[in-house]
Amino acid sequence: MFQIVKKRILNPSVTWMEVTAPHIARKVRAGQFIIFRVDEHGERVPLTVADSNPDAGTITLIFQIVGCSTMKLNALQEGDSILDLVGPLGLPTELPEAAKKICVIGGGVGCAIAYPQAKMFHKAGLDVDVIAGFRSKEIVILEEEFKQNCSELILCTDNGSYGRKGFVTNALQDRIDAGISYDTVIAIGPILMMKSVCELTKKYQIPTIVSLDPIMVDGTGMCGGCRVTVGGKIRYACVEGPDFDGHQVDFDELIRRNGVFREREKECRMMQLADNKS
Amino acid sequence: MPNMSKYKTPVPEQNPEVRARNFEEVTLGYTEELALAEAARCLNCPSKPCVSGCPVGVRIPEFIKKITEQDYAGAYEIIHSTNALPAVCGRVCPQERQCESRCVRAKNGEAVGIGRLERFIADLHQDKDQHDAIIKKTDSNHHKIAVVGGGPAGLTCAGDLAKLGYEVTIFEAFHVAGGVLMYGIPEFRLPKAIVQQEIENLKSLGVTILTNMVVGKVFSIDELIEQGFEAVFIGSGAGLPRFMGIEGEALVGVCSANEYLTRINLMKGYREDYDTPVLQSKSVAVVGGGNVAMDGARSALRMGAEHVYIIYRRSELEMPARKEEIHHAKEEGVEFLTLQNPVKILGDENGRVSGIVCQKMELGEPDASGRRSPVPIENSEYELPVDTVIMAIGTSPNPLIRTTTQGLEANQRGCLLVNESMMTTKQGVYAGGDAVTGAATVILAMGAGKSAAKSIHEYIQKKGK
């Protein structure tokens, strides 16, 4: 059992949790993920680890409440325990070779994954700019954390209610137009956002790494559910990823594959809502 | 007086039409009366050919004799002394190719139903108190051994070492131990409660099981050794599913048998009270001819599919599945399309599977496996409308441990290299089961776990001197 030490509501649909998991805390690196199962009847769901504290034996999870399992997880309070937590899984993010100036782009809850990467690069002495995009001011997360771990933070909102108005791609275009040259771009967020960023960076031939979040069951290469096409080849995101060369990823296929259980997920969500009310 | 009937005493089974729509166990097992009738068919021959056909060396005629004497506890003790998972083996061993293939009664009629009798005895002792009354815990010898993987190989190795007094800890990657017995083999063939009871029995022998531990990630093999484990057994299985590499495999509705079965078995996706989603299919093509393919096909029927096809490139004669599984699948309505090979999977405008294109085959010369190899017939392609394709064409060993452990060598297929005493290329690190052989059977993995336990015991004794 893995106890929730602290819980914070970052915005109405994003929750922050610090969970006791000493073995994982000791080993986990930026970019790696865990798989949780809330209770006996729950699914196994992957979540990227946002932070870790090996001394306290805790890891930080930041998640968006999107489906049945994240609703169940969010229903737990400080002092409650998650039944199963396994990790660290996947390969850690690597420092891009010879990169000096990089841009980390996070979209929405993807910022939770972008944050540990920005922190790692910043600590390694790289010049890190962060572009963090959200729909609106109310859902902005991790602003302070990013500020402390980058050279410059560009916040943007789709509706202009906070920071720069527009999408992260608009902000990146500004930077490129202003003559700033990045050795590498790292984009983490909704698949469509990563796809747009990659289309832009391809034009300027800036190497771009994305972190993928396909459906998976075991997280150790056994089910093959997480297979994604990268550079025309089948790759398993759980053991060969989750980071891949964004210019090689077949994003449209990933969008389709991630929708396989959409109907069932809707039903589950309704049932969970009904449960929570009763 | 021996029972000289040429045929095995039939075992009660669920009616095929009914069972094809439920997940209850297909074979109901012998009653005492039936078991006594079948046990009387054993001639108790002095040469015991059956024993030599058993990978874990169960003393078959001896336990059957105990049944005829109605000394069931005695029979259990004999079986358990060499087989830590009798309730499992009685259900899933390919007996027709092992013990029963060597039975003298098979020369003129059917072999003695050894598997059915083993199951009868094991089921009588499923109750923990009954088990503990017969099988006693051995005093600790204070040597610590780590077992990586809680599947058939690891469980057997752990059980045998615990019986010798070792303090064994199993590191299991999933949230529950059992390996393929939990995620792969379906409930209707091997009830999960029975697997868990066998595991509970191992715990009463003193085996510790740590779940949610992916060795290679959370601990390396070297870290286990640093923690004081004097030897390590790797039984991490062959978990990586193969795909065919044909067009359309990334379509929505194509999955590995591993994924399909794991969702249904381990994650209990067939039950309304579990959250796990499973593909809802009307028409399913399962590619492959092994036990896993049969399990996938029969599960698809139970999940409500109207048509389920087995597509296999050779003829039924070459199918690696157990005879009983093929027979059961047919009875339940699975349609067999043999001598056919998929060449392409078709999708609709939403990227979902709409059909599969198969090519007809004919048998040519025997290949390296000794089976006649399939040769495509030109211009024989046709389209089969399906909405789901399950790939059950085999698995390869998981590279997680191999790639994170220095000094551990593997062959080109990723199988760990071991010497005749099951030691890998790394001192004190042993391996067995599918991680060494590639995908095989539960009982062969158990046999390997058993040999490794013996070697580990010898290694520790030698080290102590």
XYZ file of C-alpha atoms in Angstrom:
743
model
C 0.000 0.000 0.000
C 1.239 3.473 -0.893
C 0.091 6.249 1.383
C -0.847 9.720 0.225
C 1.130 12.115 2.409
C -0.082 15.363 0.914
C -2.745 16.366 -1.560
C -3.321 19.707 -3.252
C -5.933 20.760 -5.759
C -4.004 22.649 -8.441
C -7.105 23.480 -10.430
C -10.589 21.990 -10.711
C -9.356 19.157 -12.911
C -5.718 18.743 -11.876
C -4.548 17.282 -8.569
C -1.111 17.108 -6.987
C -0.226 14.236 -4.657
C 2.843 13.274 -2.695
C 2.875 9.519 -2.182
C 5.095 7.281 -0.067
C 7.031 4.942 -2.373
C 10.608 4.745 -1.060
C 11.966 2.214 -3.570
C 10.669 4.212 -6.505
C 11.747 7.563 -5.034
C 15.302 6.278 -4.780
C 15.512 5.232 -8.420
C 13.214 7.422 -10.491
C 14.637 9.891 -13.030
C 12.940 12.634 -15.042
C 10.812 11.207 -17.817
C 10.022 7.930 -16.080
C 6.548 6.859 -15.042
C 4.681 4.625 -12.620
C 1.557 2.531 -13.033
C -1.074 2.798 -10.346
C -4.114 0.720 -9.458
C -6.347 2.458 -6.954
C -8.221 -0.578 -5.674
C -8.920 -4.223 -6.455
C -11.425 -3.324 -9.169
C -9.327 -0.600 -10.741
C -7.439 -0.440 -14.013
C -3.675 -0.165 -14.275
C -2.951 3.375 -15.424
C 0.401 5.021 -16.204
C 1.351 8.442 -14.784
C 4.637 10.243 -15.250
C 6.413 11.051 -12.005
C 6.518 14.832 -11.555
C 9.079 14.935 -8.751
C 10.700 12.775 -6.121
C 12.245 13.108 -2.691
C 14.511 10.113 -2.007
C 15.200 11.249 1.577
C 11.538 11.394 2.486
C 10.843 8.315 0.357
C 8.098 10.059 -1.600
C 7.215 10.751 -5.202
C 4.967 13.456 -6.616
C 2.141 12.683 -8.998
C 0.215 15.356 -10.853
C -2.783 14.158 -12.790
C -5.755 15.388 -14.704
C -9.109 13.942 -13.746
C -10.118 12.575 -17.132
C -11.577 9.134 -16.618
C -12.772 6.526 -14.244
C -9.392 5.706 -12.706
C -8.212 9.278 -12.204
C -11.595 10.063 -10.643
C -11.068 7.201 -8.225
C -7.525 8.356 -7.483
C -8.748 11.885 -6.900
C -11.343 10.595 -4.444
C -8.530 9.518 -2.105
C -7.475 11.914 0.648
C -4.319 12.486 2.682
C -3.733 9.417 4.820
C -5.501 7.105 2.351
C -3.477 4.600 0.348
C -3.206 3.585 -3.280
C -3.354 -0.218 -3.532
C -0.631 -0.719 -6.136
C 2.145 1.459 -7.484
C 4.874 0.042 -9.685
C 7.911 1.711 -11.164
C 10.003 3.466 -12.134
C 9.098 2.403 -15.670
C 10.271 3.584 -19.065
C 13.598 5.136 -19.955
C 14.753 8.339 -18.258
C 14.939 11.488 -20.363
C 18.435 11.961 -21.723
C 20.283 15.237 -21.967
C 20.299 16.092 -25.668
C 23.852 15.771 -26.920
C 25.784 19.035 -27.163
C 22.664 21.080 -26.514
C 23.236 24.392 -24.789
C 20.002 26.253 -25.239
C 16.758 24.349 -25.179
C 13.074 25.106 -25.037
C 10.737 22.987 -22.920
C 7.108 23.291 -23.959
C 4.282 22.078 -21.754
C 0.615 22.057 -22.591
C -2.009 21.870 -19.835
C -1.407 18.965 -17.488
C 1.534 18.014 -19.737
C 3.353 20.707 -17.742
C 3.503 18.174 -14.919
C 5.805 16.058 -17.094
C 7.591 19.024 -18.654
C 8.455 20.345 -15.200
C 10.837 17.564 -14.028
C 12.557 17.697 -17.408
C 13.037 21.481 -17.257
C 14.320 21.083 -13.715
C 16.797 18.402 -14.750
C 18.152 20.410 -17.703
C 18.332 23.568 -15.620
C 20.264 21.773 -12.878
C 22.601 20.318 -15.505
C 23.531 23.878 -16.422
C 21.652 24.262 -19.696
C 19.994 27.484 -20.746
C 16.333 26.479 -20.508
C 13.351 28.478 -21.728
C 9.917 27.197 -20.828
C 6.746 27.823 -22.777
C 3.723 26.732 -20.759
C 0.314 26.880 -22.378
C -3.148 26.632 -20.818
C -6.706 27.212 -21.931
C -7.264 30.012 -19.423
C -5.898 31.665 -16.288
C -7.887 29.470 -13.851
C -6.084 26.319 -14.823
C -2.494 27.537 -14.784
C -0.290 25.170 -12.764
C 3.346 25.021 -11.610
C 4.129 28.673 -12.454
C 6.415 29.169 -9.449
C 8.123 25.808 -9.894
C 8.939 26.562 -13.525
C 10.222 30.049 -12.705
C 12.750 28.585 -10.327
C 13.982 26.107 -12.898
C 14.458 28.040 -16.133
C 16.012 31.115 -17.680
C 12.748 32.457 -18.971
C 9.127 31.365 -18.588
C 6.633 32.286 -21.260
C 3.119 31.605 -20.071
C 0.339 31.631 -22.596
C -3.396 31.113 -22.490
C -5.673 30.348 -25.405
C -8.082 33.138 -24.449
C -5.491 35.647 -23.295
C -6.756 35.718 -19.709
C -3.173 35.358 -18.480
C 0.238 35.803 -20.085
C 0.555 35.811 -23.839
C -2.655 35.183 -25.781
C -2.449 32.231 -28.107
C -1.083 28.716 -28.422
C 2.357 27.478 -27.444
C 3.219 27.271 -31.146
C 2.563 31.012 -31.497
C 4.911 31.677 -28.590
C 7.569 29.412 -30.081
C 7.211 31.125 -33.468
C 7.755 34.507 -31.719
C 10.973 33.237 -30.186
C 12.251 31.861 -33.474
C 11.302 35.082 -35.267
C 13.145 37.051 -32.593
C 16.288 35.203 -33.643
C 16.555 32.890 -30.652
C 17.955 29.589 -31.744
C 17.272 26.417 -29.807
C 19.408 23.304 -30.072
C 16.507 21.135 -28.974
C 12.823 21.529 -28.268
C 10.980 19.276 -25.848
C 7.217 19.213 -26.221
C 4.856 17.536 -23.782
C 1.116 17.889 -23.760
C -1.996 16.932 -25.718
C -1.145 14.900 -28.825
C -2.436 17.620 -31.147
C -0.229 20.186 -29.446
C 2.847 17.985 -29.788
C 1.978 17.380 -33.420
C 1.708 21.142 -34.108
C 4.961 21.889 -32.317
C 6.706 19.187 -34.354
C 5.322 20.554 -37.608
C 6.762 23.952 -36.703
C 10.162 22.751 -35.507
C 10.526 20.490 -38.528
C 10.375 23.593 -40.710
C 13.317 25.046 -38.801
C 15.052 21.704 -38.396
C 15.156 21.923 -34.619
C 15.445 18.438 -33.090
C 12.305 17.827 -31.042
C 11.590 15.254 -28.362
C 8.056 14.376 -27.314
C 6.791 12.293 -24.401
C 4.004 9.928 -25.424
C 1.159 8.626 -23.308
C -0.432 5.690 -25.143
C -2.746 3.122 -23.566
C -0.863 0.398 -21.698
C -1.552 -2.423 -19.253
C 1.626 -3.799 -17.710
C 4.247 -1.166 -18.577
C 7.014 -3.738 -19.044
C 6.615 -4.560 -22.733
C 4.205 -7.434 -22.294
C 0.910 -6.271 -23.734
C 2.043 -4.320 -26.777
C -0.910 -1.978 -26.298
C 1.391 1.034 -26.190
C 2.944 0.420 -29.586
C 3.462 3.568 -31.600
C 4.851 4.008 -35.078
C 8.065 6.022 -35.008
C 10.000 6.460 -38.220
C 7.884 3.733 -39.816
C 8.803 1.218 -37.130
C 6.724 -0.183 -34.272
C 8.116 0.933 -30.917
C 6.858 0.138 -27.417
C 6.449 3.381 -25.476
C 6.613 1.607 -22.109
C 10.103 0.161 -22.526
C 11.608 2.117 -25.442
C 9.980 5.418 -24.501
C 8.062 7.354 -23.416
C 10.370 9.932 -25.109
C 10.684 9.773 -28.888
C 11.936 11.878 -31.780
C 8.840 13.975 -32.446
C 9.608 14.390 -36.127
C 9.294 10.637 -36.602
C 6.105 9.958 -34.618
C 2.849 9.062 -36.398
C 0.607 11.282 -34.252
C -2.618 10.614 -36.186
C -2.288 6.899 -35.546
C -1.652 7.561 -31.848
C -4.795 9.703 -31.626
C -6.858 6.899 -33.173
C -5.343 4.207 -31.006
C -5.831 6.210 -27.815
C -9.537 6.456 -28.638
C -10.112 2.687 -28.675
C -11.986 2.562 -25.382
C -13.615 6.008 -25.555
C -17.198 4.722 -25.402
C -16.477 2.421 -22.495
C -14.602 5.215 -20.734
C -17.659 7.479 -21.011
C -19.856 4.835 -19.388
C -17.326 4.363 -16.606
C -17.150 8.061 -15.943
C -20.922 8.287 -15.628
C -20.964 5.354 -13.228
C -18.192 6.881 -11.158
C -20.050 10.194 -10.988
C -23.167 8.376 -9.843
C -21.123 6.502 -7.222
C -19.567 9.673 -5.886
C -22.981 11.276 -5.557
C -24.566 8.377 -3.742
C -8.774 -56.052 -9.595
C -7.562 -53.549 -12.195
C -10.174 -51.803 -14.306
C -9.409 -53.118 -17.815
C -11.591 -50.629 -19.694
C -9.786 -49.372 -22.791
C -11.059 -45.879 -22.223
C -10.431 -43.232 -19.612
C -13.229 -42.752 -17.141
C -14.981 -39.717 -18.646
C -14.761 -36.484 -16.697
C -17.883 -34.339 -16.283
C -17.771 -31.116 -18.294
C -20.027 -28.123 -18.725
C -22.248 -28.380 -21.795
C -20.386 -26.682 -24.711
C -23.275 -24.405 -25.684
C -23.667 -23.135 -22.155
C -19.998 -22.834 -21.268
C -19.119 -20.960 -24.487
C -20.864 -17.981 -22.883
C -19.560 -18.167 -19.334
C -16.197 -18.058 -17.586
C -16.877 -20.955 -15.196
C -14.488 -23.880 -15.336
C -15.099 -26.131 -18.345
C -13.956 -29.404 -16.811
C -15.603 -30.205 -13.523
C -13.191 -32.850 -12.263
C -13.623 -36.380 -10.962
C -15.839 -37.301 -8.060
C -14.384 -39.802 -5.597
C -16.239 -42.627 -7.329
C -14.906 -41.677 -10.766
C -11.386 -41.203 -9.408
C -11.422 -44.654 -7.829
C -12.595 -46.189 -11.112
C -9.833 -44.436 -13.048
C -7.119 -45.147 -10.464
C -7.953 -48.840 -10.837
C -6.862 -48.636 -14.485
C -3.225 -48.133 -13.433
C -1.297 -51.411 -13.617
C 1.398 -50.083 -11.269
C 4.039 -51.371 -13.665
C 7.532 -51.689 -12.176
C 9.293 -49.802 -15.012
C 7.157 -46.650 -14.394
C 7.505 -45.189 -17.917
C 5.085 -42.384 -16.985
C 7.461 -40.922 -14.383
C 10.208 -40.450 -16.961
C 7.732 -38.421 -19.011
C 7.106 -35.935 -16.209
C 9.339 -32.826 -16.199
C 9.068 -32.597 -12.402
C 9.290 -36.365 -11.797
C 5.991 -36.910 -9.974
C 5.976 -40.494 -8.583
C 2.828 -41.299 -10.523
C 2.156 -44.999 -9.845
C 2.784 -44.450 -6.138
C 0.233 -41.674 -5.764
C -2.306 -43.565 -7.856
C -1.839 -46.609 -5.629
C -2.597 -44.396 -2.611
C -5.835 -43.342 -4.318
C -6.872 -46.966 -4.766
C -6.245 -47.374 -1.030
C -8.346 -44.243 -0.438
C -5.356 -42.690 1.337
C -5.793 -39.287 -0.286
C -3.545 -37.432 2.151
C -0.811 -39.933 1.337
C -1.355 -39.341 -2.384
C -1.117 -35.568 -1.849
C 2.108 -35.892 0.098
C 3.691 -37.910 -2.718
C 2.631 -35.460 -5.433
C 3.587 -32.384 -3.435
C 7.039 -33.744 -2.629
C 8.080 -33.114 -6.242
C 5.381 -30.762 -7.548
C 4.616 -27.489 -5.786
C 1.618 -26.673 -8.012
C -0.412 -29.882 -8.441
C -3.819 -28.223 -8.908
C -2.317 -26.197 -11.754
C -0.539 -29.121 -13.447
C -3.581 -31.361 -13.238
C -5.375 -28.783 -15.362
C -2.898 -27.338 -17.844
C -0.123 -29.891 -18.469
C -0.052 -31.397 -21.960
C -0.255 -34.896 -20.431
C -0.865 -36.526 -23.804
C 2.679 -35.558 -24.762
C 4.254 -36.310 -21.380
C 3.359 -38.862 -18.694
C 0.289 -40.239 -20.451
C 2.128 -40.713 -23.772
C 4.316 -43.317 -22.074
C 1.566 -45.163 -20.195
C 1.470 -48.864 -21.124
C -2.321 -48.720 -21.227
C -2.008 -46.315 -24.186
C -0.619 -49.175 -26.289
C -4.059 -50.701 -26.437
C -6.584 -48.005 -25.700
C -6.324 -44.782 -23.752
C -3.685 -43.922 -21.161
C -4.591 -43.693 -17.501
C -6.046 -40.224 -16.833
C -3.038 -39.138 -14.773
C -3.766 -35.428 -15.059
C -7.361 -35.904 -13.954
C -6.268 -37.942 -10.936
C -3.631 -35.384 -9.996
C -6.269 -32.683 -10.114
C -8.668 -34.770 -8.016
C -6.086 -35.120 -5.247
C -4.948 -31.499 -5.434
C -8.517 -30.198 -5.284
C -9.238 -32.300 -2.202
C -6.420 -30.434 -0.448
C -7.137 -26.913 -1.622
C -8.243 -26.021 1.850
C -5.295 -24.383 3.599
C -5.648 -26.296 6.850
C -5.661 -29.589 5.015
C -2.573 -28.557 3.099
C -0.725 -27.366 6.182
C -1.596 -30.543 8.064
C 0.272 -32.596 5.464
C 3.020 -30.285 4.224
C 5.209 -28.944 7.032
C 7.442 -25.876 6.970
C 11.164 -26.644 7.112
C 13.381 -24.867 9.675
C 15.346 -21.994 8.175
C 18.979 -22.539 7.152
C 19.401 -18.720 7.087
C 20.480 -18.548 3.470
C 18.642 -15.908 1.438
C 17.717 -16.539 -2.197
C 16.011 -14.087 -4.573
C 13.624 -15.296 -7.245
C 12.790 -12.866 -10.041
C 9.330 -13.502 -11.446
C 6.399 -15.215 -9.750
C 5.361 -17.452 -12.633
C 5.523 -21.257 -12.830
C 9.348 -21.415 -12.955
C 9.857 -18.986 -10.076
C 7.117 -20.467 -7.893
C 8.483 -23.985 -8.331
C 12.066 -22.920 -7.673
C 10.937 -20.992 -4.586
C 8.867 -23.907 -3.291
C 11.676 -26.430 -3.670
C 14.212 -24.120 -2.018
C 11.831 -23.341 0.845
C 11.398 -27.059 1.448
C 15.188 -27.223 1.870
C 15.067 -24.440 4.447
C 16.074 -21.454 2.315
C 14.628 -18.009 2.964
C 13.190 -17.216 -0.453
C 11.858 -13.870 -1.652
C 9.989 -13.677 -4.948
C 10.060 -10.325 -6.780
C 6.938 -10.088 -8.942
C 6.378 -7.281 -11.465
C 2.577 -7.437 -11.464
C 0.342 -6.653 -8.505
C -0.243 -10.354 -7.967
C 2.002 -13.411 -8.314
C 1.309 -16.290 -10.682
C 2.679 -15.001 -13.966
C 1.043 -16.611 -16.979
C -1.200 -18.629 -14.638
C -2.847 -15.316 -13.695
C -2.591 -13.124 -16.791
C -2.573 -15.680 -19.589
C -4.513 -18.854 -18.925
C -8.230 -18.065 -18.659
C -10.436 -18.585 -15.645
C -12.502 -21.258 -17.426
C -9.410 -23.424 -17.774
C -7.608 -22.548 -14.569
C -9.621 -20.730 -11.892
C -7.585 -17.895 -10.388
C -8.703 -18.761 -6.857
C -6.931 -22.106 -7.285
C -3.723 -20.434 -8.447
C -3.839 -18.088 -5.475
C -4.452 -20.972 -3.090
C -1.371 -22.756 -4.424
C 0.575 -19.547 -3.866
C -0.805 -19.257 -0.335
C 0.450 -22.793 0.246
C 3.924 -21.692 -0.846
C 3.731 -18.828 1.624
C 3.038 -21.304 4.411
C 6.315 -22.956 3.428
C 7.956 -19.614 4.277
C 8.233 -18.015 0.827
C 7.955 -14.204 0.840
C 6.338 -12.555 -2.180
C 6.944 -8.893 -3.007
C 4.606 -7.609 -5.728
C 4.930 -4.468 -7.877
C 8.676 -5.069 -8.168
C 10.092 -4.809 -11.666
C 13.627 -6.114 -11.277
C 15.852 -4.278 -13.710
C 14.026 -1.074 -12.846
C 13.453 -0.792 -9.097
C 16.397 -3.052 -8.200
C 19.105 -4.447 -10.439
C 20.302 -8.028 -10.044
C 23.543 -6.662 -8.572
C 21.591 -4.679 -6.002
C 19.772 -7.845 -4.958
C 23.127 -9.524 -4.406
C 24.302 -6.481 -2.415
C 21.162 -6.830 -0.278
C 22.432 -10.199 0.884
C 20.788 -12.648 -1.480
C 23.369 -15.373 -2.004
C 21.925 -16.594 -5.260
C 19.344 -15.303 -7.711
C 16.977 -17.263 -9.936
C 15.618 -15.431 -12.978
C 12.273 -16.741 -14.162
C 11.047 -13.634 -15.898
C 9.326 -15.501 -18.718
C 8.872 -14.631 -22.344
C 6.566 -11.703 -22.143
C 7.157 -9.708 -25.311
C 4.435 -10.341 -27.881
C 5.351 -10.768 -31.519
C 3.459 -9.154 -34.335
C 3.560 -10.276 -37.969
C 4.897 -7.076 -39.464
C 2.049 -6.909 -41.983
C 0.138 -3.841 -43.099
C -2.633 -2.719 -40.773
C -1.311 -3.950 -37.445
C -1.549 -0.460 -35.937
C -5.290 -0.255 -36.664
C -7.695 0.048 -33.749
C -8.917 -3.473 -33.023
C -5.598 -5.266 -33.455
C -4.025 -6.456 -30.235
C -1.655 -9.084 -28.936
C -3.125 -12.141 -27.247
C -1.141 -11.008 -24.202
C -3.048 -7.748 -24.027
C -6.438 -9.324 -24.741
C -5.963 -12.099 -22.187
C -4.355 -9.858 -19.546
C -7.300 -7.486 -19.681
C -9.726 -10.377 -19.291
C -7.856 -12.624 -16.832
C -5.556 -10.570 -14.645
C -7.614 -7.395 -14.850
C -10.935 -9.284 -14.810
C -12.349 -7.320 -17.713
C -15.060 -9.960 -18.181
C -16.661 -8.926 -14.908
C -19.029 -6.001 -14.669
C -17.635 -4.937 -11.304
C -14.122 -4.326 -12.687
C -13.133 -1.121 -14.502
C -10.927 -2.732 -17.172
C -12.162 -2.154 -20.706
C -11.969 -4.995 -23.272
C -12.541 -4.786 -27.023
C -16.218 -5.443 -27.762
C -16.178 -7.598 -30.865
C -18.673 -9.221 -33.202
C -16.241 -11.050 -35.409
C -12.749 -11.991 -34.280
C -9.740 -13.430 -36.080
C -7.179 -15.066 -33.818
C -3.880 -15.673 -35.586
C -1.896 -18.683 -34.353
C -2.356 -22.339 -33.429
C -1.010 -22.682 -29.903
C -2.695 -22.829 -26.507
C -2.626 -19.045 -26.315
C -4.543 -18.795 -29.581
C -7.164 -21.246 -28.265
C -7.424 -19.270 -25.021
C -7.876 -16.031 -26.968
C -10.511 -17.528 -29.257
C -12.506 -19.153 -26.477
C -12.343 -15.959 -24.400
C -13.621 -13.917 -27.364
C -16.665 -16.204 -27.588
C -17.326 -15.718 -23.915
C -17.001 -11.954 -24.300
C -19.916 -12.146 -26.727
C -18.394 -12.431 -30.215
C -20.669 -14.051 -32.803
C -17.891 -15.406 -34.996
C -14.443 -16.395 -33.850
C -11.891 -17.740 -36.314
C -8.570 -19.406 -35.664
C -6.256 -18.630 -38.561
C -3.302 -20.989 -38.726
C -0.813 -21.340 -41.540
C -0.231 -25.094 -41.209
C -2.771 -27.895 -40.870
C -4.503 -28.923 -37.674
C -2.062 -31.804 -37.293
C 0.830 -29.374 -36.756
C -1.009 -27.194 -34.245
C 1.049 -26.865 -31.068
C -2.031 -26.503 -28.837
C -3.084 -29.280 -26.460
C -5.518 -31.671 -28.113
C -8.093 -31.021 -25.429
C -7.992 -27.263 -26.068
C -8.545 -27.730 -29.810
C -11.373 -30.147 -29.091
C -12.982 -27.808 -26.572
C -12.625 -24.788 -28.865
C -14.346 -26.642 -31.708
C -17.135 -27.881 -29.454
C -17.756 -24.317 -28.359
C -18.059 -23.040 -31.912
C -14.655 -21.583 -32.778
C -14.216 -21.810 -36.576
C -10.862 -23.207 -37.734
C -9.297 -21.735 -40.849
C -6.162 -23.816 -41.269
C -3.576 -23.606 -44.054
C -4.206 -19.882 -44.301
C -1.993 -16.962 -43.507
C -2.929 -13.294 -43.028
C -1.163 -10.947 -45.422
C -2.891 -7.661 -44.625
C -5.366 -6.169 -42.154
C -7.960 -3.796 -43.596
C -9.305 -0.694 -41.884
C -12.290 1.608 -42.297
C -12.251 5.409 -42.573
C -11.894 5.710 -38.767
C -8.825 3.506 -38.625
C -10.735 0.564 -37.152
C -10.306 -3.010 -38.334
C -12.826 -4.001 -41.001
C -11.331 -7.204 -42.338
C -8.333 -9.408 -42.812
C -6.864 -10.645 -46.090
C -5.682 -14.252 -45.940
C -3.654 -16.279 -48.341
C -4.190 -20.038 -48.652
C -1.257 -22.327 -48.025
C -0.208 -25.880 -48.752
C 2.262 -28.074 -46.886
C 5.754 -28.515 -48.281
C 8.900 -30.148 -46.937
C 9.504 -30.496 -43.177
C 11.332 -27.496 -41.695
C 13.802 -27.209 -38.809
C 11.032 -27.983 -36.286
C 10.273 -31.238 -38.122
C 6.822 -29.986 -39.080
C 5.903 -29.648 -42.739
C 6.353 -26.019 -43.666
C 3.545 -24.007 -45.193
C 3.975 -22.710 -48.753
C 1.707 -19.939 -50.091
C -0.633 -20.726 -52.973
C -0.468 -17.917 -55.518
C -3.537 -15.788 -56.191
C -5.481 -17.436 -53.371
C -6.009 -14.289 -51.287
C -9.484 -13.553 -50.023
C -11.021 -11.121 -47.567
C -12.587 -12.160 -44.278
C -14.728 -9.468 -42.616
C -13.725 -9.111 -38.939
C -13.641 -6.221 -36.472
C -10.914 -7.582 -34.192
C -7.586 -9.297 -34.827
C -5.764 -11.013 -31.966
C -2.150 -11.917 -32.636
C -1.135 -15.140 -30.884
C 2.001 -15.985 -32.827
C 4.406 -16.246 -29.925
C 6.431 -14.162 -27.516
C 10.092 -13.421 -26.839
C 11.972 -13.031 -23.550
C 11.740 -9.645 -21.880
C 14.987 -7.676 -22.294
C 14.484 -5.666 -19.069
C 16.817 -7.768 -16.947
C 19.312 -8.709 -19.630
C 19.869 -5.078 -20.585
C 20.288 -3.868 -17.014
C 22.620 -6.604 -15.743
C 26.279 -6.712 -16.649
C 27.697 -10.126 -17.362
C 24.397 -11.723 -18.311
C 24.660 -13.149 -21.810
C 21.829 -14.091 -24.143
C 21.513 -15.638 -27.581
C 20.279 -13.849 -30.701
C 16.669 -14.445 -29.755
C 17.215 -12.790 -26.382
C 17.103 -16.058 -24.406
C 19.460 -16.115 -21.422
C 22.390 -18.509 -21.762
C 22.762 -21.087 -18.985
C 25.081 -24.037 -18.389
C 23.982 -27.594 -17.575
C 23.311 -26.609 -13.956
C 21.118 -23.669 -15.067
C 23.673 -21.040 -14.039
C 23.817 -17.988 -16.305
C 27.082 -16.397 -17.395
C 26.985 -14.499 -14.101
C 28.232 -16.249 -10.952
C 25.442 -17.246 -8.574
C 22.722 -16.123 -10.964
C 20.526 -18.914 -12.320
C 17.731 -18.818 -14.867
C 15.049 -21.075 -16.245
C 11.690 -21.282 -17.947
C 10.696 -19.190 -20.934
C 13.443 -16.641 -20.146
C 15.894 -19.344 -21.247
C 13.931 -21.478 -23.711
C 11.638 -18.899 -25.282
C 7.888 -19.484 -25.076
C 7.138 -23.064 -23.936
C 4.780 -24.699 -21.451
C 3.983 -24.231 -17.771
C 5.311 -27.656 -16.850
C 8.625 -27.220 -18.692
C 9.127 -23.946 -16.836
C 8.345 -25.760 -13.599
C 10.861 -28.475 -14.467
C 13.478 -25.785 -15.061
C 12.661 -24.084 -11.757
C 13.072 -27.417 -10.070
C 16.475 -28.172 -11.616
C 17.660 -24.681 -10.780
C 16.608 -25.099 -7.141
C 18.699 -28.267 -6.965
C 21.706 -26.510 -8.496
C 21.318 -23.489 -6.223
C 21.282 -25.815 -3.216
C 24.499 -27.476 -4.395
C 26.062 -24.065 -5.079
C 25.260 -22.734 -1.603
C 26.491 -25.926 0.061
C 29.764 -25.782 -1.861
C 30.170 -22.089 -1.061
C 29.710 -22.802 2.646
C 32.659 -25.159 2.727
